CSV table of C-alpha atoms in Angstrom, one decimal:
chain,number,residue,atom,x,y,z
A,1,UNK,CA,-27.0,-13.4,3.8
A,2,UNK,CA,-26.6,-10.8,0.9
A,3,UNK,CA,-23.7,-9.8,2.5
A,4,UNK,CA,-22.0,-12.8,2.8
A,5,UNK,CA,-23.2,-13.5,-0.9
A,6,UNK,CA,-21.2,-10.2,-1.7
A,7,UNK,CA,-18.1,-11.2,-0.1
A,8,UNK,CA,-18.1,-14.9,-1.6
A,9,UNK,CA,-18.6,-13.4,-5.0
A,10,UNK,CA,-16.0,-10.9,-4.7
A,11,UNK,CA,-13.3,-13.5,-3.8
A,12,UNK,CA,-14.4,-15.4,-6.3
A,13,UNK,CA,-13.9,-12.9,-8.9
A,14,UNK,CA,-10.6,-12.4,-7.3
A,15,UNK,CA,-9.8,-15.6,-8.2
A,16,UNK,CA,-8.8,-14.6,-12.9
A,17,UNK,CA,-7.5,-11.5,-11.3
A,18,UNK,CA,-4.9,-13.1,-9.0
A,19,UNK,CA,-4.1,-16.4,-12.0
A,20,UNK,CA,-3.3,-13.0,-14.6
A,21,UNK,CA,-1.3,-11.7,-11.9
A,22,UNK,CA,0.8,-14.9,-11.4
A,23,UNK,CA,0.9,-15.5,-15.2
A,24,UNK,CA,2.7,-11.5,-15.7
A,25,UNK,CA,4.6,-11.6,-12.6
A,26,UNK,CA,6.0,-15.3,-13.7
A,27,UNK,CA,7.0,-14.0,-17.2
A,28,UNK,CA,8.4,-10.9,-16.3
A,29,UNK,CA,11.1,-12.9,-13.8
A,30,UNK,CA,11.7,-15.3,-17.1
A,31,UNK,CA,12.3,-13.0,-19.3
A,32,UNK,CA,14.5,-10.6,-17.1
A,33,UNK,CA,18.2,-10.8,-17.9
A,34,UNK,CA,20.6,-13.0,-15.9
A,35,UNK,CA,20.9,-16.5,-14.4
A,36,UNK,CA,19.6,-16.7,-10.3
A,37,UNK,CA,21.5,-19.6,-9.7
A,38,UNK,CA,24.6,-18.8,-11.2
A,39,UNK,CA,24.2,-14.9,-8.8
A,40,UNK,CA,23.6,-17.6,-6.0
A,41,UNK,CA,26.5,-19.9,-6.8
A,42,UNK,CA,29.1,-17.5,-7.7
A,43,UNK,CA,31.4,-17.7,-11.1
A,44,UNK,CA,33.3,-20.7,-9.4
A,45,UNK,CA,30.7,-23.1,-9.3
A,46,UNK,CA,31.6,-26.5,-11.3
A,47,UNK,CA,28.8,-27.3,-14.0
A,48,UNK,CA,28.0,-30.0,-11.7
A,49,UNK,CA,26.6,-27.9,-8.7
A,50,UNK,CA,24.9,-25.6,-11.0
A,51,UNK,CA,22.8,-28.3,-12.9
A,52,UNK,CA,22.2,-30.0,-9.3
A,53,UNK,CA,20.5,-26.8,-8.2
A,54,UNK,CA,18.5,-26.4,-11.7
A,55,UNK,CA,17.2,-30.0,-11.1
A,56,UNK,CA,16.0,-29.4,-7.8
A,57,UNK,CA,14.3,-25.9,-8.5
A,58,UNK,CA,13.4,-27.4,-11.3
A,59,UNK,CA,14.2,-24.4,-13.3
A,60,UNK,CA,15.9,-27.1,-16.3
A,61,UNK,CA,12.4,-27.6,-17.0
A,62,UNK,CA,10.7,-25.8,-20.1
A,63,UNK,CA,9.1,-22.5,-19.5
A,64,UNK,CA,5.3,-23.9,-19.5
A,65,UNK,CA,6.1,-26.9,-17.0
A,66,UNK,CA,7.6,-24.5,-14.4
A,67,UNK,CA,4.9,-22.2,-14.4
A,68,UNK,CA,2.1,-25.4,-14.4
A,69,UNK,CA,4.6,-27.2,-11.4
A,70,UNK,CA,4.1,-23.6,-9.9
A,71,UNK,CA,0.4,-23.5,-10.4
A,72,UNK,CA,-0.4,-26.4,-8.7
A,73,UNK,CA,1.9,-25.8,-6.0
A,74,UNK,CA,0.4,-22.8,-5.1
A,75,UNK,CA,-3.0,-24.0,-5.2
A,76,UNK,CA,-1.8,-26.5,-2.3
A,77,UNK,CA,-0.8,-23.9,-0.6
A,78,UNK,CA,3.1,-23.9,-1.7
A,79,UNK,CA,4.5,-21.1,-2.7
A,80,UNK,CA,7.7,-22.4,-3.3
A,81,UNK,CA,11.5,-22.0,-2.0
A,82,UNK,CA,13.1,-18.9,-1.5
A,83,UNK,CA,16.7,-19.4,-4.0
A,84,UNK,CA,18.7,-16.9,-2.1
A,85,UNK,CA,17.6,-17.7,1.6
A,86,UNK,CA,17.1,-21.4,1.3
A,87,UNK,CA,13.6,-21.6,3.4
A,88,UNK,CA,9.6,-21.6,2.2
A,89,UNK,CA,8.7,-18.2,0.3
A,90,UNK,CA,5.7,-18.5,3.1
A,91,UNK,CA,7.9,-17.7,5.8
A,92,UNK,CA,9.5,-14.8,4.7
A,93,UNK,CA,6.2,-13.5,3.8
A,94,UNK,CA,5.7,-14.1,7.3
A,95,UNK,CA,8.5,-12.4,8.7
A,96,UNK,CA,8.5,-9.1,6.5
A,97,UNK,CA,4.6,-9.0,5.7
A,98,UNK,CA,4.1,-7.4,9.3
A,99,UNK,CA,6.5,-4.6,9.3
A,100,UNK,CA,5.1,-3.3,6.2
A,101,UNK,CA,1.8,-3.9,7.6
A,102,UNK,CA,2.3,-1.8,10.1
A,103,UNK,CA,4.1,1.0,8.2
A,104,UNK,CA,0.7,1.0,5.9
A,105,UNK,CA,-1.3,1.3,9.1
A,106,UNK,CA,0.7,3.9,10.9
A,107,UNK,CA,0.9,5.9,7.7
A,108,UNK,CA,-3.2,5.8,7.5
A,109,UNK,CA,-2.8,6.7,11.5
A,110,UNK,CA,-0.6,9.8,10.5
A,111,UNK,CA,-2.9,11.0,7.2
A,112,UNK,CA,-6.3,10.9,8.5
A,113,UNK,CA,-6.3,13.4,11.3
A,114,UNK,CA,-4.8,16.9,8.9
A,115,UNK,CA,-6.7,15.5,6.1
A,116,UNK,CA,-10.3,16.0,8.2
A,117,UNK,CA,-8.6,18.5,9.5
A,118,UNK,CA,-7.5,21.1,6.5
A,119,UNK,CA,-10.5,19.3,4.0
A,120,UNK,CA,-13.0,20.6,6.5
A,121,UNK,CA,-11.0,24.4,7.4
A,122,UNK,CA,-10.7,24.8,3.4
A,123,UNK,CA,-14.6,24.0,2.4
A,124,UNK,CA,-15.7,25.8,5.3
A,125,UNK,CA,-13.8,28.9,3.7
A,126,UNK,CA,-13.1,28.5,0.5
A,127,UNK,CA,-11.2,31.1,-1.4
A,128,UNK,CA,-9.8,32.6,1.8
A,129,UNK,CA,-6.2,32.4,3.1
A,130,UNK,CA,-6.2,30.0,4.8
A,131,UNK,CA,-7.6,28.0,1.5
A,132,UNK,CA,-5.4,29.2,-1.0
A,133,UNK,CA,-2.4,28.3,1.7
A,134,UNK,CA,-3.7,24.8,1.8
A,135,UNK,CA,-4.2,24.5,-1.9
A,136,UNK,CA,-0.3,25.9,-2.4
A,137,UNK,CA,0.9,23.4,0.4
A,138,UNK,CA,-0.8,20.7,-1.6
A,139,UNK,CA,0.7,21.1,-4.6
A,140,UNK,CA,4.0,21.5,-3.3
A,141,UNK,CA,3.6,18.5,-1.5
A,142,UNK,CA,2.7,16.2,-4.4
A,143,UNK,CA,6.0,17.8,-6.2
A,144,UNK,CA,8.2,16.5,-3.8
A,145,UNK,CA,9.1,13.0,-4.7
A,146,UNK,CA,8.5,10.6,-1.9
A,147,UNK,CA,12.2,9.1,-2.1
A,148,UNK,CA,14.0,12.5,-2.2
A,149,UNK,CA,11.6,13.6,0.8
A,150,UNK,CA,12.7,10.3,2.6
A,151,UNK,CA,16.4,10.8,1.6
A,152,UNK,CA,16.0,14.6,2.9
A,153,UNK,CA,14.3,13.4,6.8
A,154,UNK,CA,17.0,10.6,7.2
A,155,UNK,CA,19.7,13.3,7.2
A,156,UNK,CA,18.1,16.4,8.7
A,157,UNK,CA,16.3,14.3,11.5
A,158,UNK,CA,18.1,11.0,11.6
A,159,UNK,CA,21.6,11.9,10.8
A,160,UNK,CA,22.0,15.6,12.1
A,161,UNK,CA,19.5,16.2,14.9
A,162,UNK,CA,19.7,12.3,16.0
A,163,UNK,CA,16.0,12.3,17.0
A,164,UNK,CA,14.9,9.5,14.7
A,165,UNK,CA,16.5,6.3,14.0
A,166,UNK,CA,17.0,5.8,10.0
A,167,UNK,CA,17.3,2.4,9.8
A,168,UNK,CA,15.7,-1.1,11.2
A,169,UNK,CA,12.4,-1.8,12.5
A,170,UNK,CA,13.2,-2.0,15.9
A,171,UNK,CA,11.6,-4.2,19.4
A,172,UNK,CA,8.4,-4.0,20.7
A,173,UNK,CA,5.5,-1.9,19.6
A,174,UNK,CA,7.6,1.5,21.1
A,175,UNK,CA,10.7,0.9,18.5
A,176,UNK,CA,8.3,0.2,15.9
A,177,UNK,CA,6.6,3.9,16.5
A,178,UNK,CA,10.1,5.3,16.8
A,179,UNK,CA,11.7,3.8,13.9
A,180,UNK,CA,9.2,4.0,11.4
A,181,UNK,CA,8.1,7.6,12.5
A,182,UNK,CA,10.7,9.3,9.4
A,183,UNK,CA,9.1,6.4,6.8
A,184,UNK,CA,5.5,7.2,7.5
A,185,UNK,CA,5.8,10.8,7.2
A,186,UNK,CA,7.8,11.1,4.4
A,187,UNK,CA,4.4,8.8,2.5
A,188,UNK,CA,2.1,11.0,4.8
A,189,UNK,CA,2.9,14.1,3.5
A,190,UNK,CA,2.5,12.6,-0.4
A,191,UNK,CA,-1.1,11.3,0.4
A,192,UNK,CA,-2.1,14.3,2.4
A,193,UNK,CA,-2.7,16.6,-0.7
A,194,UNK,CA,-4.6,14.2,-2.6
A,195,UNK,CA,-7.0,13.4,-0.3
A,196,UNK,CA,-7.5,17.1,0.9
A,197,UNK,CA,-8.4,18.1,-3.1
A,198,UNK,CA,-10.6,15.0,-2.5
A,199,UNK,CA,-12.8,15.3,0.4
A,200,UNK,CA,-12.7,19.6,-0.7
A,201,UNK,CA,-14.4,19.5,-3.6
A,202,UNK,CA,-16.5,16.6,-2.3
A,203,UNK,CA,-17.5,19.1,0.9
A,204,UNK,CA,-18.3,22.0,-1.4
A,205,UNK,CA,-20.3,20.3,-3.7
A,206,UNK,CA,-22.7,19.2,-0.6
A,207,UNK,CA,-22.7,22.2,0.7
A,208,UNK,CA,-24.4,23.7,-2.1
A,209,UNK,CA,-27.1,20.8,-3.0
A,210,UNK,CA,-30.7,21.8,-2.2
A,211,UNK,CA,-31.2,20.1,1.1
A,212,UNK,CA,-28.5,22.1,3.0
A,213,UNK,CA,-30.4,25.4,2.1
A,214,UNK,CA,-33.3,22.9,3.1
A,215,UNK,CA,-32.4,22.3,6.7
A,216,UNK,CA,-31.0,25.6,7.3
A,217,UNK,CA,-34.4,27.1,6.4
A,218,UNK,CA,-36.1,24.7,9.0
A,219,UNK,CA,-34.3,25.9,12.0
A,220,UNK,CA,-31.1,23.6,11.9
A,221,UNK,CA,-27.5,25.0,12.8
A,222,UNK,CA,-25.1,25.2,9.8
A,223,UNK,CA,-22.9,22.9,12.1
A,224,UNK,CA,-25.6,20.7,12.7
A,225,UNK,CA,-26.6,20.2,8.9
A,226,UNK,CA,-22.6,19.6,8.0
A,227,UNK,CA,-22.1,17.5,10.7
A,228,UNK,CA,-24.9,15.0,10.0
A,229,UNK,CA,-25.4,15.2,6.3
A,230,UNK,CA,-22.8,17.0,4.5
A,231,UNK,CA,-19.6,15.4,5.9
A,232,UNK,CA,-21.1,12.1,5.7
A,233,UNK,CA,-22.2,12.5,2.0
A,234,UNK,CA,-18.7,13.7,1.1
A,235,UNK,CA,-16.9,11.0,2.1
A,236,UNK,CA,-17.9,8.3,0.1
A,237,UNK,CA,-15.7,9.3,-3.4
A,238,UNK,CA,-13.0,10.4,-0.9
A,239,UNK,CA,-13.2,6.4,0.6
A,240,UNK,CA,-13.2,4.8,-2.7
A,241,UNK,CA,-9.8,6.9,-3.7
A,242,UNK,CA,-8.5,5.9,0.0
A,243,UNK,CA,-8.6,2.2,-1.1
A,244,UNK,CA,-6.7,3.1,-4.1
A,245,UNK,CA,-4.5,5.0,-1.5
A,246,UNK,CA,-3.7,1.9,0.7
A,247,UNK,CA,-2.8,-0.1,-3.0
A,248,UNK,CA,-0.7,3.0,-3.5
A,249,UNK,CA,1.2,2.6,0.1
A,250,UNK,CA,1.4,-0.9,-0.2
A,251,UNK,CA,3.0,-0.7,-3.7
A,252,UNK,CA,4.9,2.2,-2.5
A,253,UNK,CA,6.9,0.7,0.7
A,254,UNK,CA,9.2,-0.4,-1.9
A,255,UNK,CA,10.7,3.4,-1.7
A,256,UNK,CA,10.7,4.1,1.7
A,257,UNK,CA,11.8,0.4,2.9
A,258,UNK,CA,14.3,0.5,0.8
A,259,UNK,CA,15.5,4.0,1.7
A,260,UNK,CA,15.2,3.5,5.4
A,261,UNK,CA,16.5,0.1,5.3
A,262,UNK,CA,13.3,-1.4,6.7
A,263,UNK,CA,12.2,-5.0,6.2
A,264,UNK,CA,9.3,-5.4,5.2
A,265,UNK,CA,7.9,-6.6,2.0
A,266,UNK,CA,9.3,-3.9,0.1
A,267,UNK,CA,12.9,-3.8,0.5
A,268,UNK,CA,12.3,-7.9,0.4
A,269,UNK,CA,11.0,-7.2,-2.9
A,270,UNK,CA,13.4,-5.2,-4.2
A,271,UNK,CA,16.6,-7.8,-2.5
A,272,UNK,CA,14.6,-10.6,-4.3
A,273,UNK,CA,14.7,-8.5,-7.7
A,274,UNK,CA,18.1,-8.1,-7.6
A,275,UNK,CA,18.9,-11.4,-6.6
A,276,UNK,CA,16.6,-13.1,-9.7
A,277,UNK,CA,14.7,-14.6,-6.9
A,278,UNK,CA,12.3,-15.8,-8.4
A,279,UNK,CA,9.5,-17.9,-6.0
A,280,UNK,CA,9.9,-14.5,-3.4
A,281,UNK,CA,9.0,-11.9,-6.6
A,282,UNK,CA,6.1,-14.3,-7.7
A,283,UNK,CA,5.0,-14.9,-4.1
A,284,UNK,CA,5.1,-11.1,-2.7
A,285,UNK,CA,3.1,-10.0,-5.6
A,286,UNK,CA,0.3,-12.2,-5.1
A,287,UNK,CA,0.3,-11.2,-1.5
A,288,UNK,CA,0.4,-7.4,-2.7
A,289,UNK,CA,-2.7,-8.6,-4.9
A,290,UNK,CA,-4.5,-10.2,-2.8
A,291,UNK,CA,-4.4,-7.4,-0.1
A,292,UNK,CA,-5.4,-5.0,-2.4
A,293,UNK,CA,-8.3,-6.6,-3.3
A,294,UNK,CA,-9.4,-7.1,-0.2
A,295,UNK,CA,-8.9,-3.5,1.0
A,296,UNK,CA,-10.9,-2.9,-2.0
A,297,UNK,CA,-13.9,-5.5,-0.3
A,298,UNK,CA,-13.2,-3.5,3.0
A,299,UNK,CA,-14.0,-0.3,1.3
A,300,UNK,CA,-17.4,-1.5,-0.3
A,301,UNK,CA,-18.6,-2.7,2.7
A,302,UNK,CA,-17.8,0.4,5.0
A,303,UNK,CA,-19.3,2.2,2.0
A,304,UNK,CA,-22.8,0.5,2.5
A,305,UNK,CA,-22.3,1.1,6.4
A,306,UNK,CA,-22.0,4.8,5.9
A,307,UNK,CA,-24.3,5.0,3.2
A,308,UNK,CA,-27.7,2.5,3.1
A,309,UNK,CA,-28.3,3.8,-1.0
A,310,UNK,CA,-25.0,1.7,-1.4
A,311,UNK,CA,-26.1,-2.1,-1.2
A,312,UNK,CA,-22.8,-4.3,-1.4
């Protein structure tokens, strides 16, 4: 039951956080430069057509009354009509919500195995090597800007070796892997050094609390005692920075979607910007919102899983 309490108030606090998200995102579009339907309608449109489409947008309307017609809308449910593709904002959600879905997931897929991986090597010997070789790799990875690492792939794997396509999302679940493969890595190799300085620094600083020189003094293996208590205890900080991660990627497909052509939200996003589509920006950033927050609820709970001291 607490549980279930926890979640209900958490998506009812989500509730402000979401209206103050539709209130920016609906300014912002107003008060960027340019007329959408007059980019929809081309400079040959009679005054007739134009003020036809205004009055059944209803973007002739004052300022307040769109955003209050928009309000209620969306609490039935309606998130309005897309101006460029002339169908429900819903659907495209729909249609492009999954691909970058599934880039976010296959990205997570990709980053969690070296991050274990070199976290674990580099506490285990810190100021050795192999250490100081992940710590340089680290920082040169967070250097290298996502979209010039993306640009880079697309032509040394895509374009000259051919082994990756670098565009499109592909059919069937096998495509998917293939062509997302060069978008996932070049966002892998980003989140990888964060969350190795992370889960590091958390290791090390369990490694040298009391109870570890406790349980080694009783008999138990040094694997045993990080296996069972130190890894576990060093994961929590590094979970509550992976939740900001997954906002990060979510936020971040607007790069790599864009660079590898893929649709998905992103590069939907980024076509609806350009195109003063209006209903599409409002309605893709509630859905970025609303995922985040519950990745965010996902985290906590996991959290008290892991760790019984955290009640959610």
């Amino acid at each position: 039951m607490k549980t279930l309490r926890f979640i209900a108030m958490r998506l009812l606090q989500a509730l402000p956080v979401l209206l103050g998200v539709s209130i920016i995102t609906f300014t912002l579009m107003a008060a960027t430069p340019g007329d959408p339907v007059r980019l929809l309608v081309g400079d040959r449109a009679t005054p007739e057509t134009i003020a036809a489409i205004r009055d059944r947008y209803g973007l002739d309307e004052p300022i307040l009354v769109q955003y209050f017609t928009y309000l209620k809308n969306l609490v039935q449910g309606d998130l309005g009509a897309s101006l460029r593709y002339r169908v429900p904002v819903s659907q495209l959600i729909s249609q492009h919500y999954p691909v970058t879905l599934f880039l976010v997931l296959y990205t997570i897929f990709l980053t969690l195995p070296p991050v274990i991986a070199l976290a674990v090597w580099s506490a285990r010997r810190p100021n050795g090597i192999a250490d100081q070789a992940i710590r340089l790799l680290g920082v040169l990875g967070l250097a290298v800007p996502v979209f010039w690492l993306a640009l880079l792939f697309a032509r040394f794997f895509g374009v000259t070796l051919g082994w990756f396509p670098v565009s499109g999302y592909g059919e069937g679940f096998g495509e998917h892997i293939l062509h997302l493969f060069l978008p996932a890595l070049s966002t892998m190799i980003w989140v990888v050094p964060i969350l190795v300085r992370t889960l590091r620094s958390a290791l090390l600083d369990e490694m040298n609390r009391d109870y570890v020189l406790t349980g080694l003094s009783k008999g138990l293996g040094e694997r045993q005692v990080f296996r069972t208590h130190v890894f576990p205890n060093s994961v929590l900080p590094t979970l509550n920075l992976f939740a900001v991660i997954v906002a990060y990627l979510l936020g971040g497909s607007v790069i790599v979607e864009t660079v590898y052509a893929v649709p998905g939200m992103g590069k939907l996003m980024v076509d609806s910007i350009l195109a003063r589509d209006y209903f599409v920006v409002q309605g893709a950033t509630l859905v970025f919102a609303l995922t985040t927050i519950l990745v965010m609820l996902a985290v906590d709970l996991v959290s008290a899983v892991i760790d019984p001291r955290v009640k959610p």
